[in-house]
Amino acid sequence: MKSELKTHVLQKLADAYSTHELKAKPEYQRGTVWKTGQRQGLIDSLLRGYQIPLFFVHVEERQNAFTDGVEKTAWIVDGQQRMAAIVGYLNNEFSLPDPDRSKPGSTLPAGSKERPGWTGLKFAELTPEDRTRLLETVLHVIEMSADSPNEVRDLFIRLQAGTPLTAQEKRDAWPGEFTNFVIKHAGKPGHPQSNPKRFFSLFPKSKGLSVDDGVHYVDGLAESRKFFAGLAMTIMVRERTGVDFVDVKGTVINDFYMENLELRDDDPAAMRVVSVLDLAASLPEFERFREGRALSFQWAFHLALLVDALAEGDFTPGWRQGVVDAFLDFKKAVAEAQLHYRQTKEMQPHYTRFGRLLSGSGSDTADIIRSRHAFLLSEVHPKLKLTPRDPHRLYDSLEREVIWNRDRGLCQNPECARPDRKVSFKEANIHHITEHTSGGPTTLKNGILVCVECHGNRAKMKMLRPIFEAHIERIYSPEPIGSAVNQRSDFSDEGTPNGNGKRLEVLIDWGALDVDRKPEVITCPKASEVVVRFVEALIVTFGKSIEDQLLELPVLRYPLSRDPNAFLNPSTGETYRTAKVGETGLYICLQSSTDEKQRRLSDLIGRLTLPDGSNFPDGSIEVLVQPAE
């Protein structure tokens, strides 16, 4: 077989492929089709002037039996997906990526990324200069001629059958300073810059592929580098943008590598990462993490971010003393909850809010990581002996994170003008309910989440103090919500004191609803009172979003109403008896049997959505009918 390296401009190859003068042979197609992100990445690389891999083309000669002339056919052996992506872009089939249009958390914040002139554009939308530059890009092609088709097949197999590399092993070969940063601190045997931090001694070496064939080098620390790349990215994004979590998916990590090709040693974000590794490894009793089962990468991820938040806080150095104990106690509780679930199928908070979120679909997304970490903080924070350097300081980063998660990222001013009252972690303002100028302590129970606009209205903040205090009381009170309300005489269950010998119960797993509150069982002598207390709990906890839905969806037979006389018996024209739902100003019609209440409430839960638009998770709320005691 003979081969020759040639160059062709991109437009010539694309035209040949489009007119089938450069053909794709079915036997050289591996059955895979590039996803949009892969196609976008190729075009972006071409526009940046990067060299892409060679194209291999087999020029097959055949004698025409009629004319006796020699005919040539060009078959593309390697590079079909690349060529299809190029032609697809020239035909305006897709746009180039735009971080501003991506799903929150699925890529890096737009402000942290370079925005070239072609961002988000199709080919027809490029500037004339960029269109010309792309079309005139020089591509390298190996043109081959062979005496036997088997020679070409052999080449194809050799091209496609190289040692399979993981995504991280491929990243290790990329140029750029972030690559060296990861290799240096997480380790790569034989690499001149490798100097792994003590923190990585927590993990066993990977047991996967181990190859050194002179072309590829794969080692047992590849998984450590993959983990560290995601951790470093998360901490660096926190430092640069204030965003708490991003996805740690491979595509997002790839983007971060490319955006940090020129990372400096004195970059504050990089220095913060190194500091966290050193602080974690210097914790008293750090060696206890080696005892028993090795710490998984996901657990280590949360440990490092806990240390990061503590280090960013303004505490006296004594905080280091209790971290290992508190973290291992939490880890033990999660293990016990996981075992309890396997044995009984009963889901406890440590299982639903952390254990089961460690794996499965979405476990590497910002939302799930944030949910896990919020629960860990709510459990670990009270066990840490934190002493502020200045008792009248502003809330530190750890306390802000705890309060932001506790208040579900919502401004607690009920009259907030923002849509759905949402406050991002980056812009979270923690207001002292009793102002620190009046001696109010900087504690979780004296802090409440508000947006920057509301926080600037000091007079309004003072007026809202009773509402804020009631919010804190509901969260930290040992009594269930509504336990002291609705003790009225207007609850009836078709005239029987206990619903014909039956008792209604509503079981709420607040943790599964991302609310930092222990599971609650609402039960009363009368089923109607259970319904009212349950509806009140939903409105008090989730606010206007749930209230608006309950004014439209039937709770039992009718939606809620602001008019106590709105519920009419269609047969008699008389009003049904109603009950007031706490202090919400809303009324509910309770006319139904206990069994019907159970059925209708279960149906309602299946139709309601949480403030973020998601459905109530399966098993988060259960409505049961039990024998009356």
XYZ file of N, CA, C and O in Angstrom, residues 347 356 512 615-622:
44
model
N -37.134 4.529 54.597
C -36.170 5.556 54.230
C -36.058 6.608 55.328
O -36.997 7.345 55.596
N -28.683 7.923 49.259
C -29.169 7.495 47.954
C -28.822 8.479 46.846
O -28.960 8.170 45.669
N -36.822 15.056 52.123
C -36.984 14.721 50.709
C -37.511 15.906 49.910
O -37.388 15.942 48.680
N -41.954 17.936 40.531
C -42.998 17.211 41.235
C -42.558 16.861 42.650
O -41.359 16.801 42.951
N -43.521 16.607 43.519
C -43.187 16.127 44.844
C -42.553 14.741 44.699
O -43.125 13.867 44.036
N -41.368 14.492 45.273
C -40.715 13.187 45.120
C -41.592 12.052 45.661
O -42.325 12.227 46.633
N -41.497 10.904 45.012
C -42.239 9.735 45.471
C -41.874 9.423 46.917
O -40.695 9.389 47.288
N -42.885 9.210 47.733
C -42.671 8.846 49.120
C -42.415 10.008 50.047
O -42.284 9.815 51.263
N -42.337 11.240 49.509
C -42.068 12.386 50.384
C -43.264 12.706 51.270
O -43.094 13.189 52.394
N -44.480 12.450 50.774
C -45.695 12.658 51.569
C -46.592 11.440 51.382
O -46.881 11.050 50.253
N -47.011 10.852 52.471
C -47.914 9.707 52.419
C -49.142 10.006 53.267
O -49.034 10.513 54.385
